[in-house]
mmCIF file of C-alpha atoms in Angstrom:
data_model
loop_
_atom_site.group_PDB
_atom_site.id
_atom_site.type_symbol
_atom_site.label_atom_id
_atom_site.label_comp_id
_atom_site.label_asym_id
_atom_site.label_seq_id
_atom_site.Cartn_x
_atom_site.Cartn_y
_atom_site.Cartn_z
ATOM 1 C CA ALA M 1 -0.014 0.207 -0.085
ATOM 2 C CA VAL M 2 1.633 3.176 -1.151
ATOM 3 C CA ASP M 3 0.771 6.603 0.881
ATOM 4 C CA GLU M 4 -1.448 8.990 -1.028
ATOM 5 C CA SER M 5 0.465 12.033 0.175
ATOM 6 C CA GLU M 6 3.757 10.660 -1.635
ATOM 7 C CA LEU M 7 2.130 10.327 -4.913
ATOM 8 C CA LEU M 8 1.141 14.033 -4.908
ATOM 9 C CA THR M 9 4.655 15.191 -3.822
ATOM 10 C CA VAL M 10 7.258 15.893 -6.270
ATOM 11 C CA PRO M 11 10.756 14.697 -5.054
ATOM 12 C CA ASP M 12 13.387 17.276 -4.661
ATOM 13 C CA GLY M 13 15.666 17.802 -7.656
ATOM 14 C CA TRP M 14 13.443 16.116 -9.994
ATOM 15 C CA LYS M 15 13.451 17.399 -13.744
ATOM 16 C CA GLU M 16 11.316 16.646 -16.738
ATOM 17 C CA PRO M 17 13.762 14.719 -19.349
ATOM 18 C CA ALA M 18 14.324 16.922 -22.427
ATOM 19 C CA PHE M 19 12.514 16.419 -25.739
ATOM 20 C CA THR M 20 15.136 15.029 -28.085
ATOM 21 C CA ARG M 21 15.053 14.147 -31.731
ATOM 22 C CA GLU M 22 14.579 10.333 -31.061
ATOM 23 C CA ASP M 23 11.275 11.266 -29.515
ATOM 24 C CA ASN M 24 10.067 12.727 -33.031
ATOM 25 C CA PRO M 25 12.593 11.341 -35.832
ATOM 26 C CA LYS M 26 10.173 12.170 -38.838
ATOM 27 C CA GLY M 27 9.831 15.983 -37.908
ATOM 28 C CA LEU M 28 6.569 17.885 -38.231
ATOM 29 C CA LEU M 29 3.904 17.393 -40.601
ATOM 30 C CA GLU M 30 3.000 21.220 -41.741
ATOM 31 C CA GLU M 31 4.961 24.423 -41.282
ATOM 32 C CA SER M 32 3.631 26.846 -38.472
ATOM 33 C CA SER M 33 4.564 30.508 -38.268
ATOM 34 C CA PHE M 34 3.733 33.075 -35.993
ATOM 35 C CA ALA M 35 4.348 37.135 -36.128
ATOM 36 C CA THR M 36 4.126 40.228 -33.973
ATOM 37 C CA LEU M 37 4.273 43.808 -34.312
ATOM 38 C CA PHE M 38 6.603 46.030 -32.172
ATOM 39 C CA PRO M 39 6.752 49.766 -31.372
ATOM 40 C CA LYS M 40 9.132 52.044 -33.113
ATOM 41 C CA TYR M 41 11.347 52.768 -30.179
ATOM 42 C CA ARG M 42 12.310 49.176 -30.128
ATOM 43 C CA GLU M 43 13.358 49.168 -33.523
ATOM 44 C CA ALA M 44 17.237 50.078 -32.882
ATOM 45 C CA TYR M 45 17.572 47.519 -29.919
ATOM 46 C CA LEU M 46 16.057 44.615 -31.976
ATOM 47 C CA LYS M 47 18.305 45.553 -35.017
ATOM 48 C CA GLU M 48 21.257 45.281 -32.672
ATOM 49 C CA CYS M 49 20.284 42.165 -31.116
ATOM 50 C CA TRP M 50 18.643 40.096 -33.756
ATOM 51 C CA PRO M 51 21.668 37.880 -34.908
ATOM 52 C CA LEU M 52 21.536 36.491 -31.173
ATOM 53 C CA VAL M 53 17.973 35.902 -31.644
ATOM 54 C CA GLN M 54 18.505 33.998 -34.762
ATOM 55 C CA LYS M 55 21.366 31.861 -33.282
ATOM 56 C CA ALA M 56 19.085 31.098 -30.228
ATOM 57 C CA LEU M 57 16.304 30.060 -32.432
ATOM 58 C CA GLY M 58 18.472 28.293 -34.797
ATOM 59 C CA GLU M 59 19.434 25.969 -32.014
ATOM 60 C CA HIS M 60 15.782 24.337 -32.164
ATOM 61 C CA TYR M 61 15.828 24.809 -35.921
ATOM 62 C CA VAL M 62 13.257 27.602 -36.122
ATOM 63 C CA ASN M 63 13.549 30.678 -38.701
ATOM 64 C CA ALA M 64 13.251 34.165 -37.483
ATOM 65 C CA ALA M 65 12.669 37.282 -39.870
ATOM 66 C CA LEU M 66 12.597 41.059 -38.787
ATOM 67 C CA ASP M 67 10.694 43.490 -41.155
ATOM 68 C CA LEU M 68 11.695 47.042 -40.357
ATOM 69 C CA ILE M 69 9.735 48.410 -42.942
ATOM 70 C CA GLU M 70 6.362 46.808 -41.471
ATOM 71 C CA GLY M 71 7.678 46.908 -37.950
ATOM 72 C CA SER M 72 6.872 43.035 -37.141
ATOM 73 C CA MET M 73 8.671 39.859 -36.172
ATOM 74 C CA THR M 74 8.038 36.419 -37.566
ATOM 75 C CA VAL M 75 9.091 32.854 -36.509
ATOM 76 C CA THR M 76 8.476 29.881 -38.853
ATOM 77 C CA THR M 77 9.641 26.374 -38.556
ATOM 78 C CA THR M 78 11.534 24.040 -40.862
ATOM 79 C CA LYS M 79 11.861 20.713 -42.095
ATOM 80 C CA LYS M 80 14.442 20.082 -39.533
ATOM 81 C CA THR M 81 12.314 21.212 -36.565
ATOM 82 C CA PHE M 82 11.447 17.976 -34.413
ATOM 83 C CA ASP M 83 10.104 19.860 -31.153
ATOM 84 C CA PRO M 84 6.310 20.770 -31.822
ATOM 85 C CA TYR M 85 6.546 22.917 -28.748
ATOM 86 C CA ALA M 86 9.637 25.028 -30.045
ATOM 87 C CA ILE M 87 7.278 27.209 -32.058
ATOM 88 C CA ILE M 88 5.349 28.263 -29.242
ATOM 89 C CA ARG M 89 8.468 29.192 -27.137
ATOM 90 C CA ALA M 90 9.767 31.198 -30.346
ATOM 91 C CA ARG M 91 6.359 33.219 -30.468
ATOM 92 C CA ASP M 92 6.588 34.187 -26.573
ATOM 93 C CA LEU M 93 10.266 35.087 -27.146
ATOM 94 C CA ILE M 94 9.431 37.770 -29.880
ATOM 95 C CA LYS M 95 6.357 38.871 -28.020
ATOM 96 C CA LEU M 96 8.624 39.422 -24.965
ATOM 97 C CA LEU M 97 11.160 41.368 -27.065
ATOM 98 C CA ALA M 98 8.177 43.661 -28.404
ATOM 99 C CA ARG M 99 7.134 44.106 -24.904
ATOM 100 C CA SER M 100 10.438 46.094 -23.861
ATOM 101 C CA VAL M 101 12.104 42.545 -22.218
ATOM 102 C CA PRO M 102 15.812 42.400 -22.688
ATOM 103 C CA PHE M 103 17.199 39.750 -24.819
ATOM 104 C CA GLU M 104 19.271 38.024 -21.939
ATOM 105 C CA GLN M 105 16.011 37.504 -20.144
ATOM 106 C CA ALA M 106 13.618 36.778 -23.049
ATOM 107 C CA VAL M 107 15.885 33.931 -24.495
ATOM 108 C CA ARG M 108 15.370 32.164 -20.997
ATOM 109 C CA ILE M 109 11.633 31.266 -22.354
ATOM 110 C CA LEU M 110 13.488 28.185 -24.543
ATOM 111 C CA GLN M 111 14.216 26.451 -21.559
ATOM 112 C CA ASP M 112 11.497 23.678 -20.627
ATOM 113 C CA ASP M 113 11.087 24.867 -16.733
ATOM 114 C CA VAL M 114 10.412 28.740 -17.646
ATOM 115 C CA ALA M 115 7.149 30.000 -19.017
ATOM 116 C CA CYS M 116 5.782 33.427 -19.445
ATOM 117 C CA ASP M 117 2.798 35.479 -18.867
ATOM 118 C CA ILE M 118 1.799 38.770 -20.340
ATOM 119 C CA ILE M 119 -1.001 40.402 -18.063
ATOM 120 C CA LYS M 120 -3.125 43.245 -19.433
ATOM 121 C CA ILE M 121 -3.603 46.026 -17.224
ATOM 122 C CA GLY M 122 -4.841 48.925 -19.285
ATOM 123 C CA SER M 123 -8.587 48.122 -18.958
ATOM 124 C CA LEU M 124 -8.896 47.283 -15.398
ATOM 125 C CA VAL M 125 -9.231 50.999 -14.178
ATOM 126 C CA ARG M 126 -11.498 53.427 -15.750
ATOM 127 C CA LYS M 127 -9.677 56.701 -14.937
ATOM 128 C CA ARG M 128 -6.194 57.123 -16.055
ATOM 129 C CA GLU M 129 -4.921 59.213 -13.108
ATOM 130 C CA THR M 130 -5.817 56.211 -11.031
ATOM 131 C CA PHE M 131 -4.495 53.769 -13.297
ATOM 132 C CA ILE M 132 -1.010 55.625 -13.145
ATOM 133 C CA LYS M 133 -1.094 55.797 -9.273
ATOM 134 C CA ARG M 134 -1.783 51.973 -8.957
ATOM 135 C CA ARG M 135 1.021 51.108 -11.560
ATOM 136 C CA ALA M 136 3.329 53.333 -9.792
ATOM 137 C CA ARG M 137 2.467 51.519 -6.308
ATOM 138 C CA LEU M 138 3.140 47.879 -8.218
ATOM 139 C CA LEU M 139 6.703 49.449 -8.842
ATOM 140 C CA GLY M 140 7.216 50.712 -5.398
ATOM 141 C CA PRO M 141 9.627 53.331 -4.239
ATOM 142 C CA LYS M 142 12.635 53.136 -6.326
ATOM 143 C CA GLY M 143 11.332 49.607 -7.472
ATOM 144 C CA SER M 144 11.518 48.157 -3.946
ATOM 145 C CA THR M 145 8.186 46.253 -4.166
ATOM 146 C CA LEU M 146 8.744 44.893 -7.619
ATOM 147 C CA LYS M 147 12.248 43.683 -6.489
ATOM 148 C CA ALA M 148 10.586 41.954 -3.338
ATOM 149 C CA LEU M 149 7.893 40.281 -5.535
ATOM 150 C CA GLU M 150 10.726 39.228 -7.940
ATOM 151 C CA LEU M 151 12.697 37.256 -5.126
ATOM 152 C CA LEU M 152 9.604 35.572 -3.396
ATOM 153 C CA THR M 153 8.352 34.306 -6.848
ATOM 154 C CA ASN M 154 11.521 33.613 -8.669
ATOM 155 C CA CYS M 155 10.207 35.675 -11.641
ATOM 156 C CA TYR M 156 11.483 38.614 -13.929
ATOM 157 C CA ILE M 157 8.897 41.303 -14.006
ATOM 158 C CA MET M 158 8.929 44.083 -16.324
ATOM 159 C CA VAL M 159 6.210 46.631 -16.285
ATOM 160 C CA GLN M 160 5.758 48.612 -19.404
ATOM 161 C CA GLY M 161 2.754 50.753 -20.591
ATOM 162 C CA ASN M 162 -0.459 49.059 -20.370
ATOM 163 C CA THR M 163 1.030 45.543 -19.944
ATOM 164 C CA VAL M 164 2.990 43.565 -17.213
ATOM 165 C CA SER M 165 5.474 40.840 -18.512
ATOM 166 C CA ALA M 166 6.654 38.078 -16.212
ATOM 167 C CA LEU M 167 8.886 35.157 -16.911
ATOM 168 C CA GLY M 168 9.868 32.432 -14.840
ATOM 169 C CA PRO M 169 8.424 28.894 -13.383
ATOM 170 C CA PHE M 170 4.500 28.326 -13.308
ATOM 171 C CA SER M 171 3.903 28.435 -9.658
ATOM 172 C CA GLY M 172 5.578 31.871 -9.615
ATOM 173 C CA LEU M 173 3.738 33.300 -12.744
ATOM 174 C CA LYS M 174 0.543 32.498 -10.881
ATOM 175 C CA GLU M 175 1.344 34.617 -7.953
ATOM 176 C CA VAL M 176 2.684 37.420 -10.024
ATOM 177 C CA ARG M 177 -0.742 37.550 -11.996
ATOM 178 C CA LYS M 178 -2.596 37.546 -8.470
ATOM 179 C CA VAL M 179 -0.551 40.258 -7.005
ATOM 180 C CA VAL M 180 -1.028 42.558 -10.472
ATOM 181 C CA LEU M 181 -4.720 42.062 -10.459
ATOM 182 C CA ASP M 182 -5.148 42.717 -6.855
ATOM 183 C CA THR M 183 -3.343 46.054 -7.335
ATOM 184 C CA MET M 184 -5.227 47.060 -9.783
ATOM 185 C CA LYS M 185 -8.193 46.577 -7.741
ATOM 186 C CA ASN M 186 -6.891 48.752 -4.930
ATOM 187 C CA ILE M 187 -5.383 46.283 -2.803
ATOM 188 C CA HIS M 188 -1.965 47.420 -1.881
ATOM 189 C CA PRO M 189 0.934 44.415 -2.878
ATOM 190 C CA ILE M 190 2.354 44.747 0.451
ATOM 191 C CA TYR M 191 -0.423 42.513 1.795
ATOM 192 C CA ASN M 192 0.254 39.912 -0.834
ATOM 193 C CA ILE M 193 3.956 39.879 -0.487
ATOM 194 C CA LYS M 194 3.369 39.375 3.558
ATOM 195 C CA THR M 195 1.431 36.294 2.391
ATOM 196 C CA LEU M 196 3.976 34.835 0.238
ATOM 197 C CA MET M 197 6.904 35.464 2.772
ATOM 198 C CA ILE M 198 4.784 32.988 5.333
ATOM 199 C CA LYS M 199 3.964 30.638 2.516
ATOM 200 C CA ARG M 200 7.625 30.258 1.519
ATOM 201 C CA GLU M 201 8.807 29.695 5.340
ATOM 202 C CA LEU M 202 5.558 27.032 5.760
ATOM 203 C CA ALA M 203 7.069 25.189 2.796
ATOM 204 C CA LYS M 204 10.200 24.750 4.402
ATOM 205 C CA ASP M 205 8.855 22.606 7.206
ATOM 206 C CA PRO M 206 8.200 19.091 6.168
ATOM 207 C CA GLU M 207 5.307 18.243 8.508
ATOM 208 C CA LEU M 208 3.159 21.424 7.783
ATOM 209 C CA ARG M 209 3.901 20.915 3.953
ATOM 210 C CA THR M 210 0.915 18.662 3.455
ATOM 211 C CA GLN M 211 -1.412 20.415 5.876
ATOM 212 C CA ASN M 212 -3.904 23.425 5.402
ATOM 213 C CA TRP M 213 -2.297 26.831 5.607
ATOM 214 C CA GLU M 214 -5.337 29.016 5.973
ATOM 215 C CA ARG M 215 -4.741 29.394 9.776
ATOM 216 C CA PHE M 216 -1.204 30.695 9.246
ATOM 217 C CA LEU M 217 -2.209 33.267 6.533
ATOM 218 C CA PRO M 218 -3.153 36.980 7.698
ATOM 219 C CA LYS M 219 -6.743 38.060 7.016
ATOM 220 C CA PHE M 220 -6.803 41.578 5.856
ATOM 221 C CA LYS M 221 -10.196 43.388 5.954
ATOM 222 C CA GLN M 222 -10.738 46.168 3.424
ATOM 223 C CA LYS M 223 -11.580 49.478 5.231
ATOM 224 C CA ASN M 224 -12.988 52.518 3.523
ATOM 225 C CA LEU M 225 -11.835 55.425 5.800
ATOM 226 C CA LYS M 226 -12.944 58.081 3.583
ATOM 227 C CA LYS M 227 -16.626 58.805 4.290
ATOM 228 C CA ARG M 228 -19.016 59.962 1.172
ATOM 229 C CA LYS M 229 -19.568 63.859 0.803
ATOM 230 C CA GLU M 230 -22.930 64.544 1.816
ATOM 231 C CA PRO M 231 -25.084 66.435 -0.836
ATOM 232 C CA LYS M 232 -26.251 69.794 0.593
ATOM 233 C CA LYS M 233 -30.057 69.235 -0.533
ATOM 234 C CA LYS M 234 -31.046 65.907 0.658
ATOM 235 C CA ASN M 235 -34.266 64.461 -1.172
ATOM 236 C CA THR M 236 -36.508 62.842 1.345
ATOM 237 C CA LYS M 237 -38.851 60.247 0.170
ATOM 238 C CA LYS M 238 -42.617 61.256 1.171
ATOM 239 C CA GLU M 239 -44.593 58.698 2.789
ATOM 240 C CA TYR M 240 -46.879 56.671 -0.053
ATOM 241 C CA THR M 241 -50.246 57.387 0.168
ATOM 242 C CA PRO M 242 -52.784 55.735 -2.550
ATOM 243 C CA PHE M 243 -55.144 59.132 -2.638
ATOM 244 C CA PRO M 244 -54.111 61.937 -5.146
ATOM 245 C CA PRO M 245 -53.223 65.092 -3.970
ATOM 246 C CA PRO M 246 -55.917 68.036 -3.681
ATOM 247 C CA GLN M 247 -56.748 69.914 -6.814
ATOM 248 C CA PRO M 248 -55.159 73.716 -6.432
ATOM 249 C CA GLU M 249 -57.840 76.341 -6.096
ATOM 250 C CA SER M 250 -58.518 78.390 -9.017
ATOM 251 C CA GLN M 251 -58.569 82.339 -8.686
ATOM 252 C CA ILE M 252 -62.548 82.391 -8.931
ATOM 253 C CA ASP M 253 -62.576 79.785 -5.991
ATOM 254 C CA LYS M 254 -60.284 82.223 -3.984
ATOM 255 C CA GLU M 255 -62.344 85.067 -4.793
ATOM 256 C CA LEU M 256 -65.651 83.335 -3.724
ATOM 257 C CA ALA M 257 -63.918 82.014 -0.702
ATOM 258 C CA SER M 258 -63.226 85.729 0.491
ATOM 259 C CA GLY M 259 -66.164 87.375 -0.927
ATOM 260 C CA GLU M 260 -64.527 89.536 -3.472
ATOM 261 C CA TYR M 261 -66.260 87.700 -6.510
ATOM 262 C CA PHE M 262 -69.566 89.424 -5.430
ATOM 263 C CA LEU M 263 -68.218 93.014 -5.147
ATOM 264 C CA LYS M 264 -68.826 95.641 -7.950
ATOM 265 C CA GLU M 265 -65.913 96.872 -10.472
ATOM 266 C CA ARG M 266 -65.422 100.260 -8.423
ATOM 267 C CA GLN M 267 -65.355 98.366 -5.112
ATOM 268 C CA LYS M 268 -62.747 95.990 -6.556
ATOM 269 C CA LYS M 269 -60.562 99.000 -7.800
ATOM 270 C CA ARG M 270 -61.049 100.813 -4.407
ATOM 271 C CA LYS M 271 -59.838 97.665 -2.396
ATOM 272 C CA GLN M 272 -56.989 97.611 -4.928
ATOM 273 C CA MET M 273 -55.983 100.929 -4.388
ATOM 274 C CA ALA M 274 -56.109 100.757 -0.565
ATOM 275 C CA GLU M 275 -53.760 97.600 -0.312
ATOM 276 C CA ILE M 276 -51.196 99.564 -2.807
ATOM 277 C CA LYS M 277 -51.422 102.778 -0.361
ATOM 278 C CA ALA M 278 -50.849 100.393 2.566
ATOM 279 C CA LYS M 279 -47.610 98.955 1.081
ATOM 280 C CA GLN M 280 -46.348 102.167 -0.122
ATOM 281 C CA ALA M 281 -46.780 103.607 3.582
ATOM 282 C CA ASP M 282 -45.072 100.655 4.606
ATOM 283 C CA ALA M 283 -42.256 101.098 2.320
ATOM 284 C CA VAL M 284 -41.814 104.664 3.387
ATOM 285 C CA LYS M 285 -41.909 104.343 6.927
ATOM 286 C CA ARG M 286 -38.973 101.558 6.560
ATOM 287 C CA ARG M 287 -36.918 103.974 4.506
ATOM 288 C CA GLN M 288 -37.268 106.875 7.076
ATOM 289 C CA GLU M 289 -36.214 104.364 9.777
ATOM 290 C CA GLU M 290 -33.092 103.471 7.865
ATOM 291 C CA ARG M 291 -32.436 107.328 7.263
ATOM 292 C CA ASN M 292 -32.653 107.933 11.114
ATOM 293 C CA LYS M 293 -30.058 105.421 11.916
ATOM 294 C CA ALA M 294 -27.312 107.687 10.944
ATOM 295 C CA PHE M 295 -28.727 110.341 13.749
ATOM 296 C CA ILE M 296 -28.826 107.955 16.496
ATOM 297 C CA PRO M 297 -25.951 108.650 18.924
ATOM 298 C CA PRO M 298 -23.654 105.579 20.013
ATOM 299 C CA LYS M 299 -23.773 104.508 23.129
ATOM 300 C CA GLU M 300 -20.749 106.004 25.568
ATOM 301 C CA LYS M 301 -18.773 103.721 27.652
ATOM 302 C CA PRO M 302 -19.139 104.263 31.104
ATOM 303 C CA VAL M 303 -16.286 106.206 32.974
ATOM 304 C CA VAL M 304 -13.898 104.128 34.836
ATOM 305 C CA LYS M 305 -12.577 106.088 37.872
ATOM 306 C CA ALA M 306 -8.583 106.039 38.297
ATOM 307 C CA LYS M 307 -7.468 104.192 41.079
ATOM 308 C CA LYS M 308 -5.577 106.025 43.658
ATOM 309 C CA ALA M 309 -1.561 105.332 43.495
ATOM 310 C CA SER M 310 -0.550 102.868 46.206
ATOM 311 C CA THR M 311 1.055 104.508 49.189
ATOM 312 C CA GLU M 312 2.779 101.187 50.322
ATOM 313 C CA LYS M 313 6.317 102.129 48.932
ATOM 314 C CA LYS M 314 7.981 104.958 50.701
ATOM 315 C CA ILE M 315 9.653 107.349 48.683
ATOM 316 C CA ASP M 316 13.260 108.516 50.068
ATOM 317 C CA ILE M 317 12.718 112.496 49.231
ATOM 318 C CA GLU M 318 16.084 113.274 50.609
ATOM 319 C CA ALA M 319 18.204 110.918 48.107
ATOM 320 C CA ILE M 320 16.036 112.406 45.188
ATOM 321 C CA LYS M 321 17.092 116.100 46.363
ATOM 322 C CA GLU M 322 20.777 115.007 46.361
ATOM 323 C CA LYS M 323 20.449 113.578 42.829
ATOM 324 C CA VAL M 324 18.777 117.009 41.548
ATOM 325 C CA LYS M 325 21.848 119.179 43.038
ATOM 326 C CA ASN M 326 24.451 116.856 41.507
ATOM 327 C CA ALA M 327 22.693 117.281 37.969
ATOM 328 C CA LYS M 328 22.614 120.905 38.408
ATOM 329 C CA LYS M 329 26.559 120.962 38.864
ATOM 330 C CA LYS M 330 27.208 118.788 36.099
ATOM 331 C CA LYS M 331 26.048 120.442 32.752
ATOM 332 C CA LEU M 332 25.961 118.263 29.689
ATOM 333 C CA GLY M 333 28.615 118.182 27.428
ATOM 334 C CA ALA M 334 30.671 120.804 29.660
ATOM 335 C CA LEU M 335 34.034 120.099 31.139
ATOM 336 C CA PRO M 336 34.666 120.348 35.217
ATOM 337 C CA GLU M 337 35.682 123.844 36.420
ATOM 338 C CA GLU M 338 39.203 122.541 37.300
ATOM 339 C CA GLU M 339 40.038 121.256 33.628
ATOM 340 C CA VAL M 340 38.559 124.726 32.365
ATOM 341 C CA LYS M 341 40.616 126.630 34.311
ATOM 342 C CA LEU M 342 43.800 124.671 33.409
ATOM 343 C CA LYS M 343 43.003 125.013 29.846
ATOM 344 C CA MET M 344 42.737 128.963 29.912
ATOM 345 C CA ALA M 345 46.330 129.209 31.854
ATOM 346 C CA ALA M 346 47.814 127.105 28.949
ATOM 347 C CA ASP M 347 46.175 129.455 26.473
ATOM 348 C CA GLU M 348 47.463 132.440 27.948
ATOM 349 C CA LYS M 349 51.083 130.847 27.986
ATOM 350 C CA LYS M 350 50.742 130.370 24.178
ATOM 351 C CA LYS M 351 49.817 134.056 23.679
ATOM 352 C CA LYS M 352 52.782 135.299 25.899
ATOM 353 C CA LYS M 353 55.421 133.041 23.656
ATOM 354 C CA LYS M 354 54.046 134.601 20.497
#
């Protein structure tokens, strides 16, 4: 009896044997070809690396042609081609080259354990500004988020325009697609990166490898922190009533209710004139009140009596008198008396000498 868990797991280091000419000695029955267009800015790079592309595809007996006038790349099988899947790999190679993936990375698609996935993200978001922000979120600051995703999935990822090109093992491509689509749905890639890190640690443990991992994985709830702006005018629904609304009264009905209908023309005119005069008098009165406002004096503030100076601190009158005497003796800008006398004596000596 063989344990079922052993049948489901693949032994470490196991590789599928390569497809050789012995597996298909007679070759292919029909010739197959694929073509793809490339943008103008890729022309110079493709022209430079095209000999390397032809050499790489020549090992699998697949022809490659570059048409610079039309702006297309074509791959076709030959009579020597024995691997039927080689043309599919060649098609993926030219697709990746058209999507700005460098040749050094794109040529890895020709290996058996490497696949590619081109994810279209252009139509997932309506607004262009929102799309650019979410695409930048996938890259992260200085490409750190994308680098972390590459290390966790063992894939090469290239974000270009409206597509994301991924190259690597099948298991990694599945995770990359999930992260990219979630980012476009406004779920931050850091949540998926955290989940991938936990999964990688769990896969190392041989006991937990066969168990369910849901209890270990984090569950993130989506929160809408921003509240919707409430409109200024709120339309409140009226209560439903099966009865129709009452019919509005006509002018005749109003006149009948007030008794105006039965008045004569002269009486009606008199009443109208009285109403007009009452309105005019009301307007004159209001206007007069507005004019009189300018002549109303403003309210004066009550006079606040000055507080008496506190006599708590005693003033030394004698000291102040002495200061005043000293100040009178010293004239501002003038020399003392002794210096003046000495100066005068010196001037007299000079005059005598002369």
